[in-house]
Short mmCIF file of C-alpha atoms and ligand atoms in Angstrom, two decimals:
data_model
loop_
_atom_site.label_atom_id
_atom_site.label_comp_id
_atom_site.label_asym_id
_atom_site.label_seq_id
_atom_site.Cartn_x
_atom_site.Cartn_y
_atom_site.Cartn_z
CA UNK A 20 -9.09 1.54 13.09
CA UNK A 21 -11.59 2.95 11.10
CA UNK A 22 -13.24 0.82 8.33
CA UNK A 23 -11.63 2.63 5.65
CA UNK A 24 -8.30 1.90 7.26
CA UNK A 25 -9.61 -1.54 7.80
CA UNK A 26 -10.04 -2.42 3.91
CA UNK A 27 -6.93 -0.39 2.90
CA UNK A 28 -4.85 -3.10 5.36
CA UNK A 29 -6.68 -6.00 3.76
CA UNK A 30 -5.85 -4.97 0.40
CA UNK A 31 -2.42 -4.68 1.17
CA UNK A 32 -2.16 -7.71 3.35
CA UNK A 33 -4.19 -10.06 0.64
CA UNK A 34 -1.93 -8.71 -1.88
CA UNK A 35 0.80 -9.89 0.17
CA UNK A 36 -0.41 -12.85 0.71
CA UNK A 37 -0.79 -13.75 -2.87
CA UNK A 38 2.27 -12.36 -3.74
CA UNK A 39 4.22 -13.97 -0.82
CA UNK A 40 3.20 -17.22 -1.28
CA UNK A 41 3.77 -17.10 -4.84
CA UNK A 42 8.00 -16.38 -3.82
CA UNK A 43 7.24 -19.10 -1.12
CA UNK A 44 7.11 -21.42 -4.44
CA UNK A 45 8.92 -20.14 -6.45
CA UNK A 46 12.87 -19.00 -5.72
CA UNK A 47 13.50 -14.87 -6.17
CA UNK A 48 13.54 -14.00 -10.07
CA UNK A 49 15.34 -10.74 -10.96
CA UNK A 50 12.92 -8.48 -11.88
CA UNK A 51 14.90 -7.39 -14.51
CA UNK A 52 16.45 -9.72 -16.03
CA UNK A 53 13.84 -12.73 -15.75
CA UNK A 54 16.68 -14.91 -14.25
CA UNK A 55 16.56 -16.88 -10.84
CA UNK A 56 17.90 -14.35 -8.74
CA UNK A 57 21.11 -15.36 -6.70
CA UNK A 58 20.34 -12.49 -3.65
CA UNK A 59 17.47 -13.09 -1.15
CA UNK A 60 15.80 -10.28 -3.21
CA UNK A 61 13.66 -9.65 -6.79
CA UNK A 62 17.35 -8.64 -8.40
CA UNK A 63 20.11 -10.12 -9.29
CA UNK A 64 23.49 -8.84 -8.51
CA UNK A 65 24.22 -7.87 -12.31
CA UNK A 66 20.94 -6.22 -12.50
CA UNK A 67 21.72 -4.62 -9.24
CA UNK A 68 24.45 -3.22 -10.31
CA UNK A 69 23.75 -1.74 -13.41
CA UNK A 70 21.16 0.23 -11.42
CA UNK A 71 21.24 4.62 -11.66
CA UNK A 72 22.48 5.08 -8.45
CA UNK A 73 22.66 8.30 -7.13
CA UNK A 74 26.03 8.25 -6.17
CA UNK A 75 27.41 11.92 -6.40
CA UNK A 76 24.29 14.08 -5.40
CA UNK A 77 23.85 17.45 -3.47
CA UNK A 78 23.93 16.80 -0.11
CA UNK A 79 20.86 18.89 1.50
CA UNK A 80 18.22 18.41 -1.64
CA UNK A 81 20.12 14.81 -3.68
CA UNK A 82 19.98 16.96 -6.48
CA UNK A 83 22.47 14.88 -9.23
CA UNK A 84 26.23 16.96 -9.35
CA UNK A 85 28.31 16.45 -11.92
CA UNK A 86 30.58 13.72 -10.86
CA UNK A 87 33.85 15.42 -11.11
CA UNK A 88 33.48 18.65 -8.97
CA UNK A 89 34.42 18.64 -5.13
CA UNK A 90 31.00 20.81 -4.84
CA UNK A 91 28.44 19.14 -1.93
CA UNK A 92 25.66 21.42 -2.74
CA UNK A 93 23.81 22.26 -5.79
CA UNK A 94 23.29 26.18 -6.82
CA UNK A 95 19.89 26.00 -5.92
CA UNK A 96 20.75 24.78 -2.38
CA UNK A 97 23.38 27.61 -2.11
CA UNK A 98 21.00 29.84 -3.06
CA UNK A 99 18.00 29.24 -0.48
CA UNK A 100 17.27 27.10 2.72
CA UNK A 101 14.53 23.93 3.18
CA UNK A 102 13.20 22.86 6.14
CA UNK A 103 14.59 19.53 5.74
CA UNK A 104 18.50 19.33 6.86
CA UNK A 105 19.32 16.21 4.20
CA UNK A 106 18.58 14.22 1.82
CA UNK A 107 19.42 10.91 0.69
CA UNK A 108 17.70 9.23 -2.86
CA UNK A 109 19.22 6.06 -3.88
CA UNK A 110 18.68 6.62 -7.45
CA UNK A 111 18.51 8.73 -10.38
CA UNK A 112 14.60 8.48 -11.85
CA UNK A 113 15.58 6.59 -14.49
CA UNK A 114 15.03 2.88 -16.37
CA UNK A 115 14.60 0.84 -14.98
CA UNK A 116 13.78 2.69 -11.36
CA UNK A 117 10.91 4.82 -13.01
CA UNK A 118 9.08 1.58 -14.35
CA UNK A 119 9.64 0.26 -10.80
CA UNK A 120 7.76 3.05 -9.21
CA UNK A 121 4.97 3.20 -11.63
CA UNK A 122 4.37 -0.04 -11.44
CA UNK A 123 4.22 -0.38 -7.71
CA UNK A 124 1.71 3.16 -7.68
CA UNK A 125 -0.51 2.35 -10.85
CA UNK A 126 -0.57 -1.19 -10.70
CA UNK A 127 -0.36 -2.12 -7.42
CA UNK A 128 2.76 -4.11 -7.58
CA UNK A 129 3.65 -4.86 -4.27
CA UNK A 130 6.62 -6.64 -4.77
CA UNK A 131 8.50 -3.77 -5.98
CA UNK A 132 7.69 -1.83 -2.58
CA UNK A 133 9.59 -4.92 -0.74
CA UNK A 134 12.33 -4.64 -3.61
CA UNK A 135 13.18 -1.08 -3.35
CA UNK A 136 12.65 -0.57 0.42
CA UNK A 137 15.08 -3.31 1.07
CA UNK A 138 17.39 -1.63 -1.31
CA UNK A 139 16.74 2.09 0.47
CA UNK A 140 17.84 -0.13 3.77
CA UNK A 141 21.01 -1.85 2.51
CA UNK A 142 22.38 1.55 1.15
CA UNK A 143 21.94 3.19 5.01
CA UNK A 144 22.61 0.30 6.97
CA UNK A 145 25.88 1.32 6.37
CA UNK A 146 25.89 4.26 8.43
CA UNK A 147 26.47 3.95 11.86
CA UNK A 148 23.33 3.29 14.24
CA UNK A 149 23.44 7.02 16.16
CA UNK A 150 23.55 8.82 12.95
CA UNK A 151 20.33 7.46 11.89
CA UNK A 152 17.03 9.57 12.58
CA UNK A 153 14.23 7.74 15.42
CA UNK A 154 11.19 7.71 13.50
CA UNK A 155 10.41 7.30 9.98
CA UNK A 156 7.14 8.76 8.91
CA UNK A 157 5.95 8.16 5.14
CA UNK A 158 4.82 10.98 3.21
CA UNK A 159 0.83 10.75 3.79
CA UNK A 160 -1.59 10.73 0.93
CA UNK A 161 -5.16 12.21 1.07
CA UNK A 162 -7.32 9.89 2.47
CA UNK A 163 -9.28 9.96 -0.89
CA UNK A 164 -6.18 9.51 -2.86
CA UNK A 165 -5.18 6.75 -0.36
CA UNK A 166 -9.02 5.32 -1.12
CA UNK A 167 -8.55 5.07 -4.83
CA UNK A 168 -4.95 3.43 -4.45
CA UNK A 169 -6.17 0.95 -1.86
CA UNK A 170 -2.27 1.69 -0.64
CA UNK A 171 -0.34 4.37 0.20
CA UNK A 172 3.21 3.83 -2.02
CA UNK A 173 5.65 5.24 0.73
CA UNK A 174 4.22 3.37 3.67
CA UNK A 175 4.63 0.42 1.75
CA UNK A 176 8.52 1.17 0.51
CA UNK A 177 8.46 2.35 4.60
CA UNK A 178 7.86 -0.74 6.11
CA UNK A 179 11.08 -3.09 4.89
CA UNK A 180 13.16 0.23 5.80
CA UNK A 181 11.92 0.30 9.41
CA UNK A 182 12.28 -3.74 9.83
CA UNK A 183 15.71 -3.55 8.95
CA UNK A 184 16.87 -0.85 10.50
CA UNK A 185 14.79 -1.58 13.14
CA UNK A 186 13.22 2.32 13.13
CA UNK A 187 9.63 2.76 14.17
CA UNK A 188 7.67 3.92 11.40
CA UNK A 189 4.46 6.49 12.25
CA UNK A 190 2.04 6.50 9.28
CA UNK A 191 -1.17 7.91 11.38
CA UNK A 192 0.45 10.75 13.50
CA UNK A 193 0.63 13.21 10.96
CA UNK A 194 -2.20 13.57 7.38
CA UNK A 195 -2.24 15.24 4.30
CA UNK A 196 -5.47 17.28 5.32
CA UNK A 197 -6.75 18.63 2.39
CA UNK A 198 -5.85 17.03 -1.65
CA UNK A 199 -3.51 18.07 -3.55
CA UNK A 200 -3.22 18.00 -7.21
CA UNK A 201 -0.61 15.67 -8.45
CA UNK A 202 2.55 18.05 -8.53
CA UNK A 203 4.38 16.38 -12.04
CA UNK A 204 1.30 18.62 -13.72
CA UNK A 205 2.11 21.87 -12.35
CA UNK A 206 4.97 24.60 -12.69
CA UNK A 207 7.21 25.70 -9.76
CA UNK A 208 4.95 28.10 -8.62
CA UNK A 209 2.04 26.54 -8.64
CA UNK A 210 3.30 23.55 -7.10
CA UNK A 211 4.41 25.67 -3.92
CA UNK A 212 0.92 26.66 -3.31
CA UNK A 213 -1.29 23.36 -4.38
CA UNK A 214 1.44 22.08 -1.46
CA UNK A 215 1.17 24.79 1.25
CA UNK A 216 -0.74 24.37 4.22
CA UNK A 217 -1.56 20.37 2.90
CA UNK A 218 0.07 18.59 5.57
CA UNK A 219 -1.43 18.50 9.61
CA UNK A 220 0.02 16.90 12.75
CA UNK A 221 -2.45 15.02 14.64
CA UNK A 222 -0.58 13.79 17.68
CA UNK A 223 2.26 14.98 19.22
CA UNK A 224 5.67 13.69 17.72
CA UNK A 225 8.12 13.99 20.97
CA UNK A 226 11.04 13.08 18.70
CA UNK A 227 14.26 15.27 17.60
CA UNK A 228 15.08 13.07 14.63
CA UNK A 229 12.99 12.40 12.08
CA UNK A 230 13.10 10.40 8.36
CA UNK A 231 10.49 11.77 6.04
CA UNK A 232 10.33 8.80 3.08
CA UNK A 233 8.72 9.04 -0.07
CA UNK A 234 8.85 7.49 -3.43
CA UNK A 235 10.28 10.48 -5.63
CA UNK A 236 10.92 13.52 -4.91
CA UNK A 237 11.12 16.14 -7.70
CA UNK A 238 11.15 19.43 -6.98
CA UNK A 239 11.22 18.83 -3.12
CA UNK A 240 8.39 20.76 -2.29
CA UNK A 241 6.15 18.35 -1.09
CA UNK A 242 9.04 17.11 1.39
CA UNK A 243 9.58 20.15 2.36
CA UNK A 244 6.11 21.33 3.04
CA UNK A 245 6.10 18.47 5.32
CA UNK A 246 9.59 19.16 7.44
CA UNK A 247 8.17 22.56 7.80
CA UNK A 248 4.88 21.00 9.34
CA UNK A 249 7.01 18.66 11.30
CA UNK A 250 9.56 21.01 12.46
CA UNK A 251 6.91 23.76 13.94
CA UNK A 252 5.43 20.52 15.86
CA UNK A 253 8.32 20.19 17.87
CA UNK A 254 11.07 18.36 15.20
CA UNK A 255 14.49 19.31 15.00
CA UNK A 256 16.28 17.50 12.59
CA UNK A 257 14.34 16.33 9.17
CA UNK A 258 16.37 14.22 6.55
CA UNK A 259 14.20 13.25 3.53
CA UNK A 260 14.65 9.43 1.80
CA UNK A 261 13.33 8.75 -1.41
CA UNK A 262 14.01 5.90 -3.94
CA UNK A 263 14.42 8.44 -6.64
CA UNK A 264 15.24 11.65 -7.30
CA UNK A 265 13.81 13.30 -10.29
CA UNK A 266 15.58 16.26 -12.09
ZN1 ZN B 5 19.00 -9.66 -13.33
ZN1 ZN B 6 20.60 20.87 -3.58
#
């Protein structure tokens, strides 16, 4: 482990800590609500449900379909292939989800990592256990954008997934190897060329199924970049996860 590794772990784990013990005192309060929570989790069920799920979505990219057509794909997806085969995103980027996110990636809120991993989890634990990929590997940041975080967002939304579905996450095999600028800033073309090339496999990944996770995914570029990184490394099948999928 290298030192920068080293301090990135003990910010997370201190974090944690603090966090932890302050649940350890006090029972689960819906983070939405302000309520005592009646799940084992930051939410209550009300709260829960009132949630933007992302219930009738193209199938390869999660794109949102209008709810009342028998389509699976989106015209984009129709239109051109990704190198991932799937995708699933639990929710629309919307309230309350979107304030979730930012305040997990700006201001270091933990908790909300725990909270919407163990949601990504519930939602596939339904599927049956040979349907669901081997390995999970989080979409890497660049070690200097990792650096100024002191976390990276999807290995921290990872690690709930992987404990409950008991899937072994990878968050060192494979980098983001040079840095990117943030993608919300650019347009479509520019963001498929700040991407390409970003992503590099550093040890061999002898697995067929993989789960690329990541916070958001907009445009699906960056997910896609990495599926086509992952796939000419020896990967056959790629679905993406994400919390939220942003129009
Ligand atoms: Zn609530
Ligand atoms: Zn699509």
């Amino acid at each position: 482990m290298t030192l920068e590794q080293f301090k990135n772990q003990w910010f997370v784990t201190s974090t944690y800590f603090r966090q932890s013990a302050r649940s350890c005192l006090y029972p689960p309060t819906c983070a939405m609500c302000g309520c005592a929570s009646d799940t084992q989790l930051d939410l209550c069920t009300e709260c829960h449900d009132a949630l933007p799920h992302n219930s009738s979505a193209c199938s390869q990219c999660a794109l949102p379909l209008d709810g009342t057509s028998d389509k699976t794909l989106c015209g984009q997806c129709l239109n051109s292939t990704h190198s991932f085969d799937k995708t699933f995103s639990l929710f629309q980027y919307s309230n309350p989800i979107d304030h979730f996110i930012q305040s997990l990636k700006f201001n270091g809120k933990l908790r909300f990592a725990n909270l919407l991993g163990n949601l990504l989890a519930d939602a596939l634990s339904d599927r049956p256990p040979e349907s669901l990929p081997e390995l999970i590997i989080p979409v890497p940041l660049h070690s200097s954008r990792q650096r100024e975080r002191g976390f990276n967002q999807a290995v921290e939304i990872a690690r709930p997934v992987s404990r409950a579905l008991n899937i072994p996450l990878n968050y060192s095999g494979c980098i983001r190897s040079r840095p990117t600028i943030a993608q919300s800033t650019l347009n479509k073309s520019e963001r498929r060329s700040n991407i390409r090339g970003a992503f590099a496999v550093k040890r061999k990944i002898n697995i067929k199924n993989v789960a690329i996770l990541d916070d958001v995914i907009t445009t699906g570029q960056t997910v896609n970049e990495l599926a086509r990184t992952l796939k000419q490394h020896g990967v056959q099948n790629i679905e993406a996860w994400s919390i939220a999928r942003a129009e």
